[in-house]
Amino acid sequence: MSEAPTPAQQQAQQLAQRYIALWNEPDAQRRNHLLQALWHEEGRYMDPMMQASGHAQIDALITAVQQRFPGFLFTLAEGSADGHADRLRFSWHLGPAGAQPAPIRGTDFATLHGGRLLEVTGFIDALPEAA
């Protein structure tokens, strides 16, 4: 029998799901609303291929990923969201809807400020050469 998730685990799961929803949102106005609610104004994102600071740059980065991978969706890796104090960790997959396994996979580590994302560092776990 599995134990019920703790409040910290529930919060981590909810934040990770909101983060994934933001990356998948194609409508610019709706994406901006999600971004404002989820990210701190001084938020920073960095992974091995790109970086961004502030809402406008983060939105531009998300738009660029959506344009580079049309028809691809992010999904949260099952059971991967974990939180402790002001830290969050989760893994994700990126690929065509329904593709198993997704060709692109990664893990993100985040620092929170006031319940919003302040800094996210992404690591690419799998990336095909063609990507």
Short mmCIF file of N, CA and C in Angstrom, two decimals:
data_model
loop_
_atom_site.label_atom_id
_atom_site.label_comp_id
_atom_site.label_asym_id
_atom_site.label_seq_id
_atom_site.Cartn_x
_atom_site.Cartn_y
_atom_site.Cartn_z
N MET A 1 0.84 -1.17 0.00
CA MET A 1 0.00 0.00 0.00
C MET A 1 0.89 1.25 0.00
N SER A 2 0.60 2.21 -0.89
CA SER A 2 1.40 3.43 -0.95
C SER A 2 0.85 4.46 0.01
N GLU A 3 1.75 5.27 0.52
CA GLU A 3 1.36 6.32 1.46
C GLU A 3 0.81 7.51 0.70
N ALA A 4 -0.05 8.27 1.37
CA ALA A 4 -0.59 9.49 0.79
C ALA A 4 0.54 10.51 0.66
N PRO A 5 0.52 11.31 -0.42
CA PRO A 5 1.58 12.30 -0.58
C PRO A 5 1.53 13.36 0.53
N THR A 6 2.70 13.83 0.90
CA THR A 6 2.78 14.89 1.91
C THR A 6 2.38 16.22 1.28
N PRO A 7 2.08 17.23 2.09
CA PRO A 7 1.78 18.55 1.51
C PRO A 7 2.92 19.08 0.62
N ALA A 8 4.16 18.84 1.00
CA ALA A 8 5.31 19.29 0.18
C ALA A 8 5.31 18.57 -1.16
N GLN A 9 5.01 17.27 -1.15
CA GLN A 9 4.96 16.52 -2.40
C GLN A 9 3.81 17.00 -3.28
N GLN A 10 2.67 17.28 -2.68
CA GLN A 10 1.52 17.79 -3.43
C GLN A 10 1.85 19.14 -4.06
N GLN A 11 2.49 20.03 -3.28
CA GLN A 11 2.87 21.34 -3.82
C GLN A 11 3.87 21.19 -4.96
N ALA A 12 4.85 20.31 -4.80
CA ALA A 12 5.85 20.07 -5.85
C ALA A 12 5.17 19.58 -7.11
N GLN A 13 4.25 18.65 -6.98
CA GLN A 13 3.53 18.10 -8.12
C GLN A 13 2.73 19.19 -8.83
N GLN A 14 2.03 20.02 -8.06
CA GLN A 14 1.22 21.09 -8.65
C GLN A 14 2.09 22.11 -9.38
N LEU A 15 3.20 22.52 -8.77
CA LEU A 15 4.10 23.47 -9.42
C LEU A 15 4.68 22.89 -10.71
N ALA A 16 5.10 21.63 -10.66
CA ALA A 16 5.66 20.99 -11.86
C ALA A 16 4.61 20.88 -12.96
N GLN A 17 3.38 20.55 -12.61
CA GLN A 17 2.31 20.47 -13.60
C GLN A 17 2.02 21.84 -14.22
N ARG A 18 2.04 22.89 -13.41
CA ARG A 18 1.83 24.25 -13.93
C ARG A 18 2.97 24.65 -14.86
N TYR A 19 4.18 24.26 -14.51
CA TYR A 19 5.35 24.55 -15.34
C TYR A 19 5.22 23.87 -16.70
N ILE A 20 4.84 22.60 -16.70
CA ILE A 20 4.66 21.85 -17.95
C ILE A 20 3.54 22.49 -18.78
N ALA A 21 2.43 22.86 -18.13
CA ALA A 21 1.32 23.50 -18.85
C ALA A 21 1.76 24.80 -19.51
N LEU A 22 2.61 25.56 -18.85
CA LEU A 22 3.13 26.80 -19.42
C LEU A 22 3.91 26.52 -20.70
N TRP A 23 4.79 25.54 -20.68
CA TRP A 23 5.60 25.21 -21.86
C TRP A 23 4.75 24.69 -23.01
N ASN A 24 3.60 24.12 -22.70
CA ASN A 24 2.73 23.56 -23.74
C ASN A 24 1.69 24.56 -24.26
N GLU A 25 1.52 25.70 -23.61
CA GLU A 25 0.46 26.64 -23.99
C GLU A 25 0.80 27.36 -25.29
N PRO A 26 0.01 27.15 -26.36
CA PRO A 26 0.30 27.80 -27.63
C PRO A 26 -0.22 29.24 -27.73
N ASP A 27 -1.23 29.58 -26.98
CA ASP A 27 -1.83 30.91 -27.04
C ASP A 27 -0.97 31.90 -26.24
N ALA A 28 -0.45 32.92 -26.91
CA ALA A 28 0.48 33.86 -26.28
C ALA A 28 -0.13 34.59 -25.09
N GLN A 29 -1.37 34.99 -25.20
CA GLN A 29 -2.02 35.72 -24.10
C GLN A 29 -2.21 34.80 -22.89
N ARG A 30 -2.68 33.60 -23.13
CA ARG A 30 -2.87 32.65 -22.03
C ARG A 30 -1.51 32.26 -21.43
N ARG A 31 -0.51 32.06 -22.29
CA ARG A 31 0.83 31.71 -21.80
C ARG A 31 1.38 32.83 -20.92
N ASN A 32 1.18 34.08 -21.32
CA ASN A 32 1.65 35.21 -20.52
C ASN A 32 0.98 35.22 -19.15
N HIS A 33 -0.31 34.93 -19.10
CA HIS A 33 -1.03 34.87 -17.83
C HIS A 33 -0.44 33.77 -16.93
N LEU A 34 -0.19 32.59 -17.51
CA LEU A 34 0.40 31.49 -16.75
C LEU A 34 1.81 31.84 -16.27
N LEU A 35 2.57 32.48 -17.14
CA LEU A 35 3.94 32.88 -16.81
C LEU A 35 3.95 33.87 -15.65
N GLN A 36 3.10 34.87 -15.70
CA GLN A 36 3.04 35.88 -14.63
C GLN A 36 2.70 35.25 -13.28
N ALA A 37 1.80 34.28 -13.29
CA ALA A 37 1.37 33.64 -12.05
C ALA A 37 2.41 32.67 -11.49
N LEU A 38 3.20 32.04 -12.37
CA LEU A 38 4.13 31.00 -11.94
C LEU A 38 5.53 31.50 -11.65
N TRP A 39 6.01 32.45 -12.42
CA TRP A 39 7.39 32.91 -12.32
C TRP A 39 7.49 34.24 -11.57
N HIS A 40 8.49 34.37 -10.74
CA HIS A 40 8.84 35.64 -10.10
C HIS A 40 9.29 36.61 -11.20
N GLU A 41 9.08 37.89 -10.99
CA GLU A 41 9.44 38.90 -12.00
C GLU A 41 10.92 38.83 -12.39
N GLU A 42 11.77 38.47 -11.44
CA GLU A 42 13.21 38.40 -11.70
C GLU A 42 13.65 36.97 -12.01
N GLY A 43 12.72 36.14 -12.46
CA GLY A 43 13.01 34.74 -12.73
C GLY A 43 14.09 34.55 -13.78
N ARG A 44 14.86 33.47 -13.60
CA ARG A 44 15.94 33.14 -14.53
C ARG A 44 15.84 31.66 -14.91
N TYR A 45 16.10 31.37 -16.18
CA TYR A 45 16.10 30.00 -16.68
C TYR A 45 17.43 29.75 -17.38
N MET A 46 17.98 28.53 -17.19
CA MET A 46 19.23 28.19 -17.85
C MET A 46 19.26 26.68 -18.07
N ASP A 47 19.66 26.28 -19.28
CA ASP A 47 19.96 24.88 -19.56
C ASP A 47 21.18 24.88 -20.47
N PRO A 48 21.67 23.72 -20.90
CA PRO A 48 22.90 23.70 -21.69
C PRO A 48 22.82 24.44 -23.03
N MET A 49 21.60 24.72 -23.53
CA MET A 49 21.48 25.33 -24.85
C MET A 49 20.97 26.77 -24.83
N MET A 50 20.38 27.21 -23.73
CA MET A 50 19.79 28.55 -23.73
C MET A 50 19.63 29.07 -22.32
N GLN A 51 19.41 30.38 -22.24
CA GLN A 51 19.14 31.00 -20.95
C GLN A 51 18.27 32.22 -21.16
N ALA A 52 17.57 32.61 -20.09
CA ALA A 52 16.66 33.75 -20.16
C ALA A 52 16.51 34.35 -18.78
N SER A 53 16.27 35.66 -18.74
CA SER A 53 16.03 36.38 -17.49
C SER A 53 14.80 37.25 -17.66
N GLY A 54 13.88 37.16 -16.72
CA GLY A 54 12.68 37.97 -16.75
C GLY A 54 11.59 37.34 -17.60
N HIS A 55 10.38 37.81 -17.40
CA HIS A 55 9.22 37.24 -18.07
C HIS A 55 9.31 37.30 -19.59
N ALA A 56 9.73 38.42 -20.15
CA ALA A 56 9.75 38.56 -21.61
C ALA A 56 10.72 37.57 -22.25
N GLN A 57 11.91 37.42 -21.68
CA GLN A 57 12.89 36.49 -22.24
C GLN A 57 12.46 35.03 -22.06
N ILE A 58 11.86 34.72 -20.91
CA ILE A 58 11.38 33.35 -20.68
C ILE A 58 10.28 33.02 -21.68
N ASP A 59 9.38 33.96 -21.92
CA ASP A 59 8.31 33.74 -22.89
C ASP A 59 8.89 33.55 -24.29
N ALA A 60 9.88 34.35 -24.65
CA ALA A 60 10.52 34.22 -25.97
C ALA A 60 11.20 32.86 -26.11
N LEU A 61 11.81 32.39 -25.05
CA LEU A 61 12.46 31.08 -25.06
C LEU A 61 11.42 29.98 -25.28
N ILE A 62 10.30 30.04 -24.56
CA ILE A 62 9.24 29.04 -24.72
C ILE A 62 8.70 29.07 -26.15
N THR A 63 8.48 30.26 -26.68
CA THR A 63 8.00 30.40 -28.05
C THR A 63 8.98 29.77 -29.04
N ALA A 64 10.27 29.99 -28.83
CA ALA A 64 11.29 29.43 -29.72
C ALA A 64 11.28 27.90 -29.67
N VAL A 65 11.11 27.31 -28.48
CA VAL A 65 11.06 25.86 -28.37
C VAL A 65 9.83 25.32 -29.08
N GLN A 66 8.69 25.99 -28.92
CA GLN A 66 7.47 25.56 -29.60
C GLN A 66 7.63 25.62 -31.11
N GLN A 67 8.32 26.64 -31.62
CA GLN A 67 8.53 26.76 -33.06
C GLN A 67 9.53 25.73 -33.57
N ARG A 68 10.53 25.41 -32.78
CA ARG A 68 11.54 24.43 -33.19
C ARG A 68 10.98 23.02 -33.21
N PHE A 69 10.03 22.74 -32.31
CA PHE A 69 9.46 21.40 -32.20
C PHE A 69 7.94 21.44 -32.35
N PRO A 70 7.44 21.81 -33.53
CA PRO A 70 5.98 21.89 -33.70
C PRO A 70 5.32 20.53 -33.49
N GLY A 71 4.21 20.53 -32.78
CA GLY A 71 3.49 19.29 -32.52
C GLY A 71 4.03 18.48 -31.36
N PHE A 72 5.14 18.92 -30.77
CA PHE A 72 5.69 18.23 -29.61
C PHE A 72 5.04 18.78 -28.35
N LEU A 73 4.91 17.92 -27.35
CA LEU A 73 4.36 18.32 -26.05
C LEU A 73 5.28 17.87 -24.93
N PHE A 74 5.34 18.67 -23.89
CA PHE A 74 6.03 18.28 -22.67
C PHE A 74 5.08 17.46 -21.82
N THR A 75 5.61 16.46 -21.15
CA THR A 75 4.86 15.71 -20.15
C THR A 75 5.74 15.57 -18.92
N LEU A 76 5.10 15.56 -17.78
CA LEU A 76 5.81 15.39 -16.52
C LEU A 76 6.08 13.90 -16.32
N ALA A 77 7.31 13.55 -16.04
CA ALA A 77 7.64 12.15 -15.77
C ALA A 77 6.93 11.73 -14.49
N GLU A 78 6.25 10.62 -14.56
CA GLU A 78 5.44 10.15 -13.44
C GLU A 78 6.27 9.99 -12.18
N GLY A 79 5.76 10.55 -11.10
CA GLY A 79 6.39 10.41 -9.80
C GLY A 79 7.69 11.17 -9.63
N SER A 80 8.01 12.09 -10.54
CA SER A 80 9.32 12.74 -10.49
C SER A 80 9.34 14.03 -9.68
N ALA A 81 8.19 14.65 -9.44
CA ALA A 81 8.18 15.94 -8.75
C ALA A 81 8.45 15.75 -7.26
N ASP A 82 9.41 16.51 -6.77
CA ASP A 82 9.78 16.43 -5.37
C ASP A 82 10.16 17.83 -4.91
N GLY A 83 9.78 18.17 -3.70
CA GLY A 83 10.10 19.48 -3.18
C GLY A 83 10.61 19.42 -1.76
N HIS A 84 11.43 20.40 -1.43
CA HIS A 84 11.95 20.53 -0.08
C HIS A 84 12.23 22.00 0.16
N ALA A 85 11.60 22.56 1.19
CA ALA A 85 11.75 23.98 1.52
C ALA A 85 11.46 24.81 0.27
N ASP A 86 12.45 25.58 -0.21
CA ASP A 86 12.23 26.43 -1.39
C ASP A 86 12.84 25.82 -2.65
N ARG A 87 12.96 24.49 -2.69
CA ARG A 87 13.56 23.79 -3.84
C ARG A 87 12.55 22.86 -4.48
N LEU A 88 12.69 22.67 -5.79
CA LEU A 88 11.81 21.81 -6.55
C LEU A 88 12.65 21.05 -7.58
N ARG A 89 12.32 19.77 -7.76
CA ARG A 89 13.01 18.93 -8.74
C ARG A 89 11.95 18.09 -9.45
N PHE A 90 12.10 17.98 -10.77
CA PHE A 90 11.18 17.13 -11.54
C PHE A 90 11.82 16.79 -12.88
N SER A 91 11.33 15.70 -13.47
CA SER A 91 11.80 15.29 -14.79
C SER A 91 10.66 15.37 -15.78
N TRP A 92 11.01 15.54 -17.04
CA TRP A 92 10.01 15.74 -18.08
C TRP A 92 10.43 15.01 -19.35
N HIS A 93 9.45 14.88 -20.23
CA HIS A 93 9.68 14.29 -21.56
C HIS A 93 9.15 15.28 -22.59
N LEU A 94 9.75 15.31 -23.76
CA LEU A 94 9.28 16.16 -24.86
C LEU A 94 9.29 15.32 -26.13
N GLY A 95 8.13 15.28 -26.78
CA GLY A 95 8.04 14.53 -28.02
C GLY A 95 6.67 14.68 -28.64
N PRO A 96 6.45 14.07 -29.80
CA PRO A 96 5.13 14.11 -30.42
C PRO A 96 4.10 13.51 -29.46
N ALA A 97 2.91 14.07 -29.48
CA ALA A 97 1.85 13.58 -28.59
C ALA A 97 1.72 12.08 -28.71
N GLY A 98 1.77 11.39 -27.59
CA GLY A 98 1.61 9.95 -27.56
C GLY A 98 2.86 9.14 -27.84
N ALA A 99 3.96 9.79 -28.18
CA ALA A 99 5.20 9.05 -28.49
C ALA A 99 5.76 8.42 -27.22
N GLN A 100 6.03 7.14 -27.28
CA GLN A 100 6.60 6.42 -26.15
C GLN A 100 7.80 5.61 -26.63
N PRO A 101 8.97 5.79 -26.12
CA PRO A 101 9.32 6.86 -25.20
C PRO A 101 9.53 8.17 -25.96
N ALA A 102 9.38 9.27 -25.26
CA ALA A 102 9.61 10.58 -25.88
C ALA A 102 11.10 10.69 -26.21
N PRO A 103 11.44 11.28 -27.36
CA PRO A 103 12.83 11.33 -27.76
C PRO A 103 13.70 12.27 -26.94
N ILE A 104 13.10 13.29 -26.33
CA ILE A 104 13.87 14.27 -25.56
C ILE A 104 13.41 14.19 -24.10
N ARG A 105 14.38 14.09 -23.20
CA ARG A 105 14.04 13.98 -21.78
C ARG A 105 15.01 14.85 -20.98
N GLY A 106 14.51 15.35 -19.85
CA GLY A 106 15.37 16.17 -19.01
C GLY A 106 14.90 16.22 -17.58
N THR A 107 15.70 16.88 -16.76
CA THR A 107 15.40 17.08 -15.35
C THR A 107 15.67 18.54 -15.03
N ASP A 108 14.74 19.15 -14.33
CA ASP A 108 14.89 20.55 -13.94
C ASP A 108 14.95 20.67 -12.42
N PHE A 109 15.76 21.60 -11.97
CA PHE A 109 15.88 21.93 -10.55
C PHE A 109 15.51 23.40 -10.43
N ALA A 110 14.66 23.72 -9.45
CA ALA A 110 14.18 25.10 -9.32
C ALA A 110 14.33 25.59 -7.89
N THR A 111 14.49 26.90 -7.79
CA THR A 111 14.46 27.61 -6.52
C THR A 111 13.21 28.48 -6.55
N LEU A 112 12.49 28.47 -5.45
CA LEU A 112 11.25 29.24 -5.35
C LEU A 112 11.46 30.48 -4.48
N HIS A 113 10.65 31.48 -4.75
CA HIS A 113 10.61 32.68 -3.91
C HIS A 113 9.14 33.07 -3.78
N GLY A 114 8.61 33.00 -2.58
CA GLY A 114 7.21 33.33 -2.36
C GLY A 114 6.27 32.39 -3.11
N GLY A 115 6.66 31.14 -3.29
CA GLY A 115 5.83 30.16 -3.97
C GLY A 115 5.89 30.23 -5.49
N ARG A 116 6.72 31.13 -6.02
CA ARG A 116 6.87 31.27 -7.47
C ARG A 116 8.30 30.90 -7.87
N LEU A 117 8.46 30.51 -9.12
CA LEU A 117 9.78 30.13 -9.62
C LEU A 117 10.70 31.34 -9.69
N LEU A 118 11.86 31.22 -9.07
CA LEU A 118 12.85 32.28 -9.14
C LEU A 118 13.97 31.88 -10.10
N GLU A 119 14.40 30.63 -10.02
CA GLU A 119 15.48 30.17 -10.88
C GLU A 119 15.23 28.71 -11.24
N VAL A 120 15.37 28.40 -12.52
CA VAL A 120 15.26 27.01 -12.99
C VAL A 120 16.52 26.69 -13.77
N THR A 121 17.12 25.57 -13.40
CA THR A 121 18.28 25.03 -14.13
C THR A 121 17.86 23.70 -14.72
N GLY A 122 17.94 23.60 -16.03
CA GLY A 122 17.53 22.38 -16.72
C GLY A 122 18.72 21.57 -17.17
N PHE A 123 18.56 20.26 -17.10
CA PHE A 123 19.57 19.32 -17.59
C PHE A 123 18.92 18.43 -18.62
N ILE A 124 19.59 18.21 -19.73
CA ILE A 124 19.08 17.35 -20.79
C ILE A 124 19.58 15.93 -20.53
N ASP A 125 18.64 15.01 -20.34
CA ASP A 125 19.00 13.62 -20.07
C ASP A 125 19.11 12.80 -21.36
N ALA A 126 18.32 13.15 -22.38
CA ALA A 126 18.37 12.46 -23.67
C ALA A 126 18.00 13.45 -24.76
N LEU A 127 18.83 13.53 -25.80
CA LEU A 127 18.61 14.44 -26.91
C LEU A 127 19.14 13.79 -28.18
N PRO A 128 18.27 13.38 -29.10
CA PRO A 128 18.75 12.79 -30.35
C PRO A 128 19.58 13.80 -31.14
N GLU A 129 20.52 13.31 -31.92
CA GLU A 129 21.38 14.19 -32.71
C GLU A 129 20.58 15.09 -33.63
N ALA A 130 19.49 14.61 -34.17
CA ALA A 130 18.67 15.39 -35.11
C ALA A 130 17.95 16.55 -34.45
N ALA A 131 17.84 16.56 -33.13
CA ALA A 131 17.11 17.63 -32.45
C ALA A 131 17.97 18.86 -32.42
#
